[in-house]
PDB file of C-alpha atoms in Angstrom:
ATOM      1  CA  MET A   1     143.962  56.010  92.071  1.00 69.00           C
ATOM      2  CA  PRO A   2     145.197  58.225  89.218  1.00 82.00           C
ATOM      3  CA  ILE A   3     148.457  60.110  89.642  1.00 87.00           C
ATOM      4  CA  ASP A   4     147.905  63.733  90.647  1.00 83.00           C
ATOM      5  CA  PHE A   5     150.499  66.124  89.177  1.00 85.00           C
ATOM      6  CA  THR A   6     149.030  69.161  90.922  1.00 89.00           C
ATOM      7  CA  HIS A   7     151.764  71.117  92.750  1.00 90.00           C
ATOM      8  CA  TRP A   8     154.385  68.847  91.231  1.00 93.00           C
ATOM      9  CA  PRO A   9     157.349  71.168  92.026  1.00 94.00           C
ATOM     10  CA  SER A  10     156.799  70.803  95.764  1.00 94.00           C
ATOM     11  CA  LYS A  11     156.231  67.076  95.397  1.00 95.00           C
ATOM     12  CA  VAL A  12     159.510  66.629  93.549  1.00 96.00           C
ATOM     13  CA  ALA A  13     161.247  68.804  96.145  1.00 97.00           C
ATOM     14  CA  ASN A  14     159.798  66.626  98.916  1.00 97.00           C
ATOM     15  CA  ILE A  15     161.375  63.562  97.317  1.00 97.00           C
ATOM     16  CA  ILE A  16     164.771  65.268  96.982  1.00 97.00           C
ATOM     17  CA  VAL A  17     164.932  66.484 100.584  1.00 97.00           C
ATOM     18  CA  TYR A  18     163.593  63.177 101.880  1.00 96.00           C
ATOM     19  CA  VAL A  19     166.339  61.244 100.090  1.00 96.00           C
ATOM     20  CA  ALA A  20     168.960  63.726 101.344  1.00 94.00           C
ATOM     21  CA  LEU A  21     167.858  63.420 104.965  1.00 93.00           C
ATOM     22  CA  LEU A  22     167.541  59.647 104.734  1.00 93.00           C
ATOM     23  CA  SER A  23     171.026  59.388 103.231  1.00 91.00           C
ATOM     24  CA  GLY A  24     172.482  61.514 106.021  1.00 86.00           C
ATOM     25  CA  ASN A  25     170.925  59.370 108.714  1.00 85.00           C
ATOM     26  CA  LEU A  26     171.970  56.145 106.993  1.00 85.00           C
ATOM     27  CA  TYR A  27     175.541  57.401 106.739  1.00 79.00           C
ATOM     28  CA  SER A  28     175.527  58.358 110.422  1.00 75.00           C
ATOM     29  CA  THR A  29     174.294  54.889 111.294  1.00 71.00           C
ATOM     30  CA  PHE A  30     176.261  52.613 108.989  1.00 70.00           C
ATOM     31  CA  GLY A  31     178.788  54.545 106.939  1.00 64.00           C
ATOM     32  CA  SER A  32     180.637  56.881 109.283  1.00 55.00           C
ATOM     33  CA  ASP A  33     183.724  56.105 111.307  1.00 58.00           C
ATOM     34  CA  LYS A  34     182.863  54.275 114.505  1.00 51.00           C
ATOM     35  CA  ASP A  35     184.313  57.106 116.573  1.00 49.00           C
ATOM     36  CA  ALA A  36     182.362  59.809 114.754  1.00 51.00           C
ATOM     37  CA  GLU A  37     180.039  61.945 116.813  1.00 49.00           C
ATOM     38  CA  SER A  38     176.817  60.801 115.190  1.00 55.00           C
ATOM     39  CA  PRO A  39     173.426  60.905 116.884  1.00 59.00           C
ATOM     40  CA  TYR A  40     173.561  57.126 117.204  1.00 61.00           C
ATOM     41  CA  HIS A  41     176.984  56.714 118.823  1.00 61.00           C
ATOM     42  CA  SER A  42     177.278  60.171 120.198  1.00 65.00           C
ATOM     43  CA  GLN A  43     180.205  61.546 122.132  1.00 70.00           C
ATOM     44  CA  HIS A  44     178.027  64.543 123.055  1.00 88.00           C
ATOM     45  CA  GLN A  45     176.795  62.767 126.128  1.00 91.00           C
ATOM     46  CA  SER A  46     174.671  64.354 128.825  1.00 94.00           C
ATOM     47  CA  TYR A  47     172.847  62.876 131.778  1.00 95.00           C
ATOM     48  CA  ILE A  48     169.634  62.445 129.809  1.00 95.00           C
ATOM     49  CA  THR A  49     171.218  60.906 126.708  1.00 94.00           C
ATOM     50  CA  PRO A  50     169.206  57.754 125.905  1.00 95.00           C
ATOM     51  CA  ALA A  51     170.562  54.376 124.818  1.00 93.00           C
ATOM     52  CA  PRO A  52     171.822  54.341 121.191  1.00 89.00           C
ATOM     53  CA  TYR A  53     169.012  52.084 120.005  1.00 90.00           C
ATOM     54  CA  THR A  54     166.511  54.781 120.997  1.00 93.00           C
ATOM     55  CA  PHE A  55     167.567  56.760 117.936  1.00 90.00           C
ATOM     56  CA  TYR A  56     166.248  54.029 115.678  1.00 89.00           C
ATOM     57  CA  MET A  57     162.932  55.806 116.029  1.00 94.00           C
ATOM     58  CA  TRP A  58     164.240  57.438 112.856  1.00 92.00           C
ATOM     59  CA  THR A  59     163.756  54.096 111.082  1.00 93.00           C
ATOM     60  CA  VAL A  60     160.015  54.180 111.718  1.00 96.00           C
ATOM     61  CA  ILE A  61     159.725  57.858 110.846  1.00 96.00           C
ATOM     62  CA  HIS A  62     161.694  57.504 107.618  1.00 96.00           C
ATOM     63  CA  PHE A  63     159.664  54.492 106.546  1.00 96.00           C
ATOM     64  CA  LEU A  64     156.404  56.391 107.035  1.00 97.00           C
ATOM     65  CA  LEU A  65     157.739  59.555 105.396  1.00 97.00           C
ATOM     66  CA  GLY A  66     158.846  57.416 102.454  1.00 96.00           C
ATOM     67  CA  GLY A  67     155.250  56.283 102.148  1.00 96.00           C
ATOM     68  CA  MET A  68     154.165  59.920 102.341  1.00 97.00           C
ATOM     69  CA  VAL A  69     156.340  61.051  99.405  1.00 96.00           C
ATOM     70  CA  VAL A  70     154.764  58.269  97.336  1.00 96.00           C
ATOM     71  CA  TYR A  71     151.238  58.886  98.618  1.00 96.00           C
ATOM     72  CA  GLN A  72     151.474  62.600  97.732  1.00 95.00           C
ATOM     73  CA  TRP A  73     151.247  61.681  94.024  1.00 95.00           C
ATOM     74  CA  PHE A  74     147.791  60.195  94.527  1.00 94.00           C
ATOM     75  CA  THR A  75     146.178  62.889  96.665  1.00 92.00           C
ATOM     76  CA  ASP A  76     146.597  66.626  97.102  1.00 91.00           C
ATOM     77  CA  LYS A  77     145.966  66.299 100.853  1.00 92.00           C
ATOM     78  CA  VAL A  78     149.690  65.983 101.482  1.00 94.00           C
ATOM     79  CA  HIS A  79     150.484  69.278  99.790  1.00 94.00           C
ATOM     80  CA  GLN A  80     147.551  71.006 101.467  1.00 94.00           C
ATOM     81  CA  ALA A  81     148.857  69.929 104.876  1.00 94.00           C
ATOM     82  CA  THR A  82     152.606  70.281 104.354  1.00 95.00           C
ATOM     83  CA  SER A  83     153.003  72.859 101.545  1.00 92.00           C
ATOM     84  CA  TRP A  84     156.756  73.627 101.465  1.00 95.00           C
ATOM     85  CA  HIS A  85     157.201  73.163 105.209  1.00 97.00           C
ATOM     86  CA  PHE A  86     158.313  69.559 104.843  1.00 97.00           C
ATOM     87  CA  CYS A  87     161.191  70.796 102.673  1.00 97.00           C
ATOM     88  CA  VAL A  88     162.127  73.360 105.317  1.00 97.00           C
ATOM     89  CA  ALA A  89     161.970  70.749 108.083  1.00 97.00           C
ATOM     90  CA  SER A  90     164.109  68.267 106.146  1.00 96.00           C
ATOM     91  CA  ILE A  91     166.744  70.833 105.143  1.00 96.00           C
ATOM     92  CA  MET A  92     167.002  72.169 108.689  1.00 97.00           C
ATOM     93  CA  ASN A  93     167.128  68.645 110.096  1.00 95.00           C
ATOM     94  CA  ALA A  94     169.964  67.762 107.721  1.00 94.00           C
ATOM     95  CA  ALA A  95     171.788  70.935 108.784  1.00 95.00           C
ATOM     96  CA  TRP A  96     171.350  69.972 112.426  1.00 94.00           C
ATOM     97  CA  LEU A  97     172.748  66.510 111.714  1.00 91.00           C
ATOM     98  CA  ALA A  98     175.803  67.988 109.995  1.00 90.00           C
ATOM     99  CA  LEU A  99     176.519  70.458 112.802  1.00 93.00           C
ATOM    100  CA  TRP A 100     175.940  67.895 115.533  1.00 90.00           C
ATOM    101  CA  SER A 101     178.148  65.303 113.840  1.00 85.00           C
ATOM    102  CA  THR A 102     181.012  67.794 113.537  1.00 87.00           C
ATOM    103  CA  GLY A 103     180.823  68.802 117.198  1.00 88.00           C
ATOM    104  CA  HIS A 104     179.049  72.182 116.877  1.00 93.00           C
ATOM    105  CA  THR A 105     176.355  71.350 119.412  1.00 93.00           C
ATOM    106  CA  PHE A 106     175.473  74.951 120.300  1.00 96.00           C
ATOM    107  CA  PHE A 107     175.079  76.087 116.692  1.00 97.00           C
ATOM    108  CA  ALA A 108     173.156  72.880 115.941  1.00 96.00           C
ATOM    109  CA  LEU A 109     170.339  74.268 118.060  1.00 97.00           C
ATOM    110  CA  ILE A 110     169.616  76.950 115.450  1.00 97.00           C
ATOM    111  CA  PRO A 111     168.551  74.702 112.535  1.00 97.00           C
ATOM    112  CA  LEU A 112     166.906  72.331 114.995  1.00 97.00           C
ATOM    113  CA  PHE A 113     164.752  75.210 116.230  1.00 97.00           C
ATOM    114  CA  PHE A 114     163.581  75.959 112.686  1.00 97.00           C
ATOM    115  CA  ALA A 115     163.025  72.255 111.972  1.00 97.00           C
ATOM    116  CA  THR A 116     160.871  72.029 115.094  1.00 97.00           C
ATOM    117  CA  GLY A 117     158.864  75.045 113.964  1.00 97.00           C
ATOM    118  CA  ALA A 118     158.272  73.613 110.489  1.00 97.00           C
ATOM    119  CA  VAL A 119     157.230  70.188 111.815  1.00 97.00           C
ATOM    120  CA  SER A 120     154.988  71.835 114.405  1.00 95.00           C
ATOM    121  CA  PHE A 121     153.297  73.900 111.691  1.00 96.00           C
ATOM    122  CA  ILE A 122     152.448  70.739 109.735  1.00 96.00           C
ATOM    123  CA  TYR A 123     151.411  68.915 112.891  1.00 95.00           C
ATOM    124  CA  TYR A 124     148.958  71.574 114.022  1.00 92.00           C
ATOM    125  CA  ARG A 125     147.609  72.105 110.515  1.00 93.00           C
ATOM    126  CA  LEU A 126     146.824  68.378 110.333  1.00 93.00           C
ATOM    127  CA  LYS A 127     145.216  68.470 113.753  1.00 87.00           C
ATOM    128  CA  GLU A 128     143.076  71.525 113.084  1.00 87.00           C
ATOM    129  CA  ASP A 129     142.244  71.422 109.371  1.00 86.00           C
ATOM    130  CA  HIS A 130     142.761  67.945 107.926  1.00 86.00           C
ATOM    131  CA  THR A 131     140.983  64.939 109.362  1.00 86.00           C
ATOM    132  CA  ALA A 132     142.097  61.437 108.406  1.00 88.00           C
ATOM    133  CA  ASP A 133     139.390  60.139 106.076  1.00 87.00           C
ATOM    134  CA  THR A 134     141.084  56.899 105.051  1.00 92.00           C
ATOM    135  CA  LEU A 135     143.585  54.420 106.454  1.00 94.00           C
ATOM    136  CA  LEU A 136     146.190  55.771 104.027  1.00 94.00           C
ATOM    137  CA  ASP A 137     145.646  59.252 105.474  1.00 94.00           C
ATOM    138  CA  VAL A 138     146.299  57.855 108.933  1.00 94.00           C
ATOM    139  CA  VAL A 139     149.391  55.814 108.080  1.00 95.00           C
ATOM    140  CA  PHE A 140     151.146  58.052 105.569  1.00 95.00           C
ATOM    141  CA  LEU A 141     150.080  61.543 106.605  1.00 94.00           C
ATOM    142  CA  HIS A 142     148.983  61.852 110.220  1.00 94.00           C
ATOM    143  CA  LEU A 143     151.102  59.126 111.844  1.00 96.00           C
ATOM    144  CA  PRO A 144     154.515  60.181 110.456  1.00 97.00           C
ATOM    145  CA  PHE A 145     154.075  63.758 111.638  1.00 96.00           C
ATOM    146  CA  SER A 146     152.777  62.702 115.044  1.00 95.00           C
ATOM    147  CA  LEU A 147     155.951  60.677 115.521  1.00 96.00           C
ATOM    148  CA  TYR A 148     158.156  63.346 113.922  1.00 97.00           C
ATOM    149  CA  HIS A 149     156.702  66.059 116.152  1.00 96.00           C
ATOM    150  CA  GLY A 150     157.390  64.066 119.304  1.00 95.00           C
ATOM    151  CA  TRP A 151     160.840  63.030 118.115  1.00 96.00           C
ATOM    152  CA  VAL A 152     162.056  66.486 117.089  1.00 96.00           C
ATOM    153  CA  PHE A 153     161.039  67.689 120.569  1.00 96.00           C
ATOM    154  CA  VAL A 154     163.144  64.878 122.068  1.00 96.00           C
ATOM    155  CA  LEU A 155     166.101  65.878 119.866  1.00 95.00           C
ATOM    156  CA  MET A 156     165.787  69.452 121.079  1.00 96.00           C
ATOM    157  CA  ILE A 157     165.940  68.333 124.728  1.00 96.00           C
ATOM    158  CA  ILE A 158     168.924  66.063 124.040  1.00 95.00           C
ATOM    159  CA  ASN A 159     170.762  68.882 122.263  1.00 95.00           C
ATOM    160  CA  VAL A 160     170.047  71.455 124.974  1.00 96.00           C
ATOM    161  CA  PHE A 161     171.383  69.144 127.689  1.00 96.00           C
ATOM    162  CA  ALA A 162     174.444  68.271 125.604  1.00 94.00           C
ATOM    163  CA  VAL A 163     175.268  71.994 125.663  1.00 95.00           C
ATOM    164  CA  LEU A 164     174.288  72.813 129.251  1.00 94.00           C
ATOM    165  CA  SER A 165     175.140  69.645 131.158  1.00 94.00           C
ATOM    166  CA  PRO A 166     177.732  67.396 129.449  1.00 93.00           C
ATOM    167  CA  VAL A 167     179.018  64.341 131.296  1.00 92.00           C
ATOM    168  CA  ARG A 168     181.985  64.670 133.645  1.00 90.00           C
ATOM    169  CA  ASP A 169     184.761  62.154 134.269  1.00 87.00           C
ATOM    170  CA  ASN A 170     184.028  62.082 137.994  1.00 90.00           C
ATOM    171  CA  GLY A 171     180.274  61.666 137.627  1.00 89.00           C
ATOM    172  CA  PRO A 172     177.359  64.094 137.763  1.00 93.00           C
ATOM    173  CA  SER A 173     177.256  66.890 140.291  1.00 94.00           C
ATOM    174  CA  THR A 174     174.241  67.342 142.521  1.00 95.00           C
ATOM    175  CA  PHE A 175     173.134  70.231 140.335  1.00 96.00           C
ATOM    176  CA  GLN A 176     173.408  68.095 137.194  1.00 96.00           C
ATOM    177  CA  VAL A 177     171.321  65.345 138.782  1.00 96.00           C
ATOM    178  CA  ILE A 178     168.650  67.856 139.791  1.00 97.00           C
ATOM    179  CA  LEU A 179     168.726  69.406 136.315  1.00 97.00           C
ATOM    180  CA  ALA A 180     168.421  66.004 134.633  1.00 97.00           C
ATOM    181  CA  VAL A 181     165.503  64.961 136.824  1.00 97.00           C
ATOM    182  CA  ALA A 182     163.797  68.301 136.155  1.00 97.00           C
ATOM    183  CA  GLY A 183     164.341  67.811 132.431  1.00 96.00           C
ATOM    184  CA  LEU A 184     162.859  64.323 132.521  1.00 97.00           C
ATOM    185  CA  CYS A 185     159.847  65.623 134.441  1.00 96.00           C
ATOM    186  CA  PHE A 186     159.398  68.370 131.866  1.00 96.00           C
ATOM    187  CA  VAL A 187     159.487  65.849 129.003  1.00 96.00           C
ATOM    188  CA  SER A 188     156.985  63.580 130.727  1.00 94.00           C
ATOM    189  CA  SER A 189     154.659  66.486 131.518  1.00 93.00           C
ATOM    190  CA  THR A 190     154.217  67.201 127.821  1.00 92.00           C
ATOM    191  CA  VAL A 191     152.328  63.920 127.478  1.00 88.00           C
ATOM    192  CA  ILE A 192     149.392  65.768 129.028  1.00 85.00           C
ATOM    193  CA  GLY A 193     149.400  68.051 126.003  1.00 84.00           C
ATOM    194  CA  TYR A 194     149.451  65.127 123.577  1.00 85.00           C
ATOM    195  CA  ILE A 195     146.622  63.262 125.305  1.00 82.00           C
ATOM    196  CA  GLU A 196     144.470  66.065 126.679  1.00 79.00           C
ATOM    197  CA  TYR A 197     144.854  68.873 124.151  1.00 71.00           C
ATOM    198  CA  LYS A 198     145.928  67.200 120.889  1.00 61.00           C
ATOM    199  CA  GLN A 199     142.948  64.946 120.292  1.00 64.00           C
ATOM    200  CA  GLY A 200     144.414  61.967 122.095  1.00 75.00           C
ATOM    201  CA  ASP A 201     147.661  61.764 120.130  1.00 87.00           C
ATOM    202  CA  VAL A 202     148.872  58.413 121.452  1.00 90.00           C
ATOM    203  CA  ALA A 203     151.622  58.103 118.825  1.00 92.00           C
ATOM    204  CA  GLY A 204     153.308  61.333 119.886  1.00 91.00           C
ATOM    205  CA  ALA A 205     152.995  60.423 123.562  1.00 92.00           C
ATOM    206  CA  LEU A 206     154.572  57.003 122.995  1.00 94.00           C
ATOM    207  CA  VAL A 207     157.643  58.673 121.471  1.00 96.00           C
ATOM    208  CA  LEU A 208     158.192  60.350 124.834  1.00 96.00           C
ATOM    209  CA  ALA A 209     157.787  57.042 126.671  1.00 96.00           C
ATOM    210  CA  TRP A 210     160.302  55.424 124.291  1.00 97.00           C
ATOM    211  CA  PHE A 211     162.799  58.206 125.060  1.00 97.00           C
ATOM    212  CA  LEU A 212     162.335  57.860 128.826  1.00 97.00           C
ATOM    213  CA  PHE A 213     162.883  54.109 128.714  1.00 97.00           C
ATOM    214  CA  GLY A 214     166.021  54.757 126.651  1.00 96.00           C
ATOM    215  CA  VAL A 215     167.310  57.143 129.322  1.00 97.00           C
ATOM    216  CA  PHE A 216     166.567  54.528 131.999  1.00 97.00           C
ATOM    217  CA  ASP A 217     168.639  51.970 130.110  1.00 96.00           C
ATOM    218  CA  GLN A 218     171.559  54.304 129.430  1.00 95.00           C
ATOM    219  CA  GLN A 219     171.875  56.363 132.611  1.00 95.00           C
ATOM    220  CA  ARG A 220     173.087  53.967 135.295  1.00 93.00           C
ATOM    221  CA  GLU A 221     175.651  56.227 136.930  1.00 92.00           C
ATOM    222  CA  SER A 222     173.047  58.124 138.932  1.00 94.00           C
ATOM    223  CA  ALA A 223     170.329  56.120 140.679  1.00 96.00           C
ATOM    224  CA  ALA A 224     168.105  59.209 140.848  1.00 97.00           C
ATOM    225  CA  ILE A 225     168.192  59.726 137.094  1.00 97.00           C
ATOM    226  CA  HIS A 226     168.014  56.006 136.315  1.00 97.00           C
ATOM    227  CA  TRP A 227     164.922  55.241 138.379  1.00 97.00           C
ATOM    228  CA  THR A 228     163.207  58.569 137.719  1.00 97.00           C
ATOM    229  CA  ALA A 229     163.368  57.836 133.990  1.00 97.00           C
ATOM    230  CA  LEU A 230     161.853  54.387 134.545  1.00 97.00           C
ATOM    231  CA  GLY A 231     159.048  55.663 136.749  1.00 97.00           C
ATOM    232  CA  LEU A 232     158.186  58.483 134.399  1.00 96.00           C
ATOM    233  CA  GLY A 233     158.383  56.171 131.382  1.00 96.00           C
ATOM    234  CA  ILE A 234     155.903  53.773 132.965  1.00 96.00           C
ATOM    235  CA  GLY A 235     153.667  56.679 133.935  1.00 94.00           C
ATOM    236  CA  VAL A 236     153.708  58.151 130.432  1.00 94.00           C
ATOM    237  CA  ALA A 237     153.062  54.769 128.818  1.00 93.00           C
ATOM    238  CA  ALA A 238     150.154  54.157 131.192  1.00 91.00           C
ATOM    239  CA  TYR A 239     148.715  57.618 130.582  1.00 90.00           C
ATOM    240  CA  THR A 240     148.546  56.933 126.849  1.00 89.00           C
ATOM    241  CA  LEU A 241     145.901  54.307 127.615  1.00 85.00           C
ATOM    242  CA  LYS A 242     143.465  57.015 128.716  1.00 80.00           C
ATOM    243  CA  PRO A 243     141.841  57.541 125.274  1.00 72.00           C
ATOM    244  CA  PHE A 244     141.346  53.791 124.887  1.00 75.00           C
ATOM    245  CA  VAL A 245     139.808  53.501 128.343  1.00 75.00           C
ATOM    246  CA  PHE A 246     137.455  56.402 127.614  1.00 71.00           C
ATOM    247  CA  ARG A 247     136.410  54.714 124.400  1.00 70.00           C
ATOM    248  CA  LEU A 248     135.708  51.458 126.198  1.00 75.00           C
ATOM    249  CA  VAL A 249     133.507  53.093 128.823  1.00 74.00           C
ATOM    250  CA  GLY A 250     131.813  55.262 126.187  1.00 66.00           C
ATOM    251  CA  ARG A 251     132.712  58.552 127.813  1.00 65.00           C
ATOM    252  CA  PRO A 252     132.527  61.401 125.276  1.00 56.00           C
ATOM    253  CA  SER A 253     135.547  63.665 125.325  1.00 52.00           C
ATOM    254  CA  SER A 254     138.102  65.240 123.018  1.00 50.00           C
ATOM    255  CA  GLU A 255     140.517  62.444 123.895  1.00 47.00           C
ATOM    256  CA  THR A 256     138.271  59.854 122.313  1.00 46.00           C
ATOM    257  CA  THR A 257     138.471  61.404 118.857  1.00 47.00           C
ATOM    258  CA  PRO A 258     141.443  60.488 116.637  1.00 51.00           C
ATOM    259  CA  LEU A 259     144.337  58.713 118.302  1.00 53.00           C
ATOM    260  CA  LEU A 260     146.717  60.721 116.167  1.00 59.00           C
ATOM    261  CA  GLY A 261     147.248  64.439 116.329  1.00 51.00           C
TER     262      GLY A 261
END
């Protein structure tokens, strides 16, 4: 495929912000002090904080986004779908990371809100206006934003609970347990949107299952939270099989179209 220099300013900007966000996450993972409040070894614990390894979802997302910033030079589909919104999402995500890492969890919600909006804009534009015509479209355009959309939603939930319901030295109160269980139920309920209303977006739904299993592994202080997370994680993972089952039985429905949003 020939290199396409159409809209090159936005393509160059995408590379710059991608490298900046990747560098920030790599520093949080490997380069910061071990006691730093990074998203991977966070001291901003709540009762739905998942196990640290859960955050390595970023590894998958960054790998796919790296493919996207290369793929954009061979097709204008990337610019048509993302425009400048990928730059906005990356800048706001980097701002969130900086605020979170320095302990400003409440103010971190502001850039995270804008990052969620920018990612959601790209996600819905892909779902409504840009079908995946090739395998490269699937892997380096639709899949990264399906995962990113699910993951930025998870980050929002984690951040909100870090502000509203931080851990206590003497364990969670009854209210905190109820709030955590309600939050987990809310997260799991969104899988219905991914499977039923977003063209069977299995990738996005599996991000939620991954988060719930991470909560199950991390939250052992409260049996209610621990086992609720496991049950909901299994339920979400099982529900993602619905599009595949419908395909096998040949039932026509919106869920049997693309398995990515």
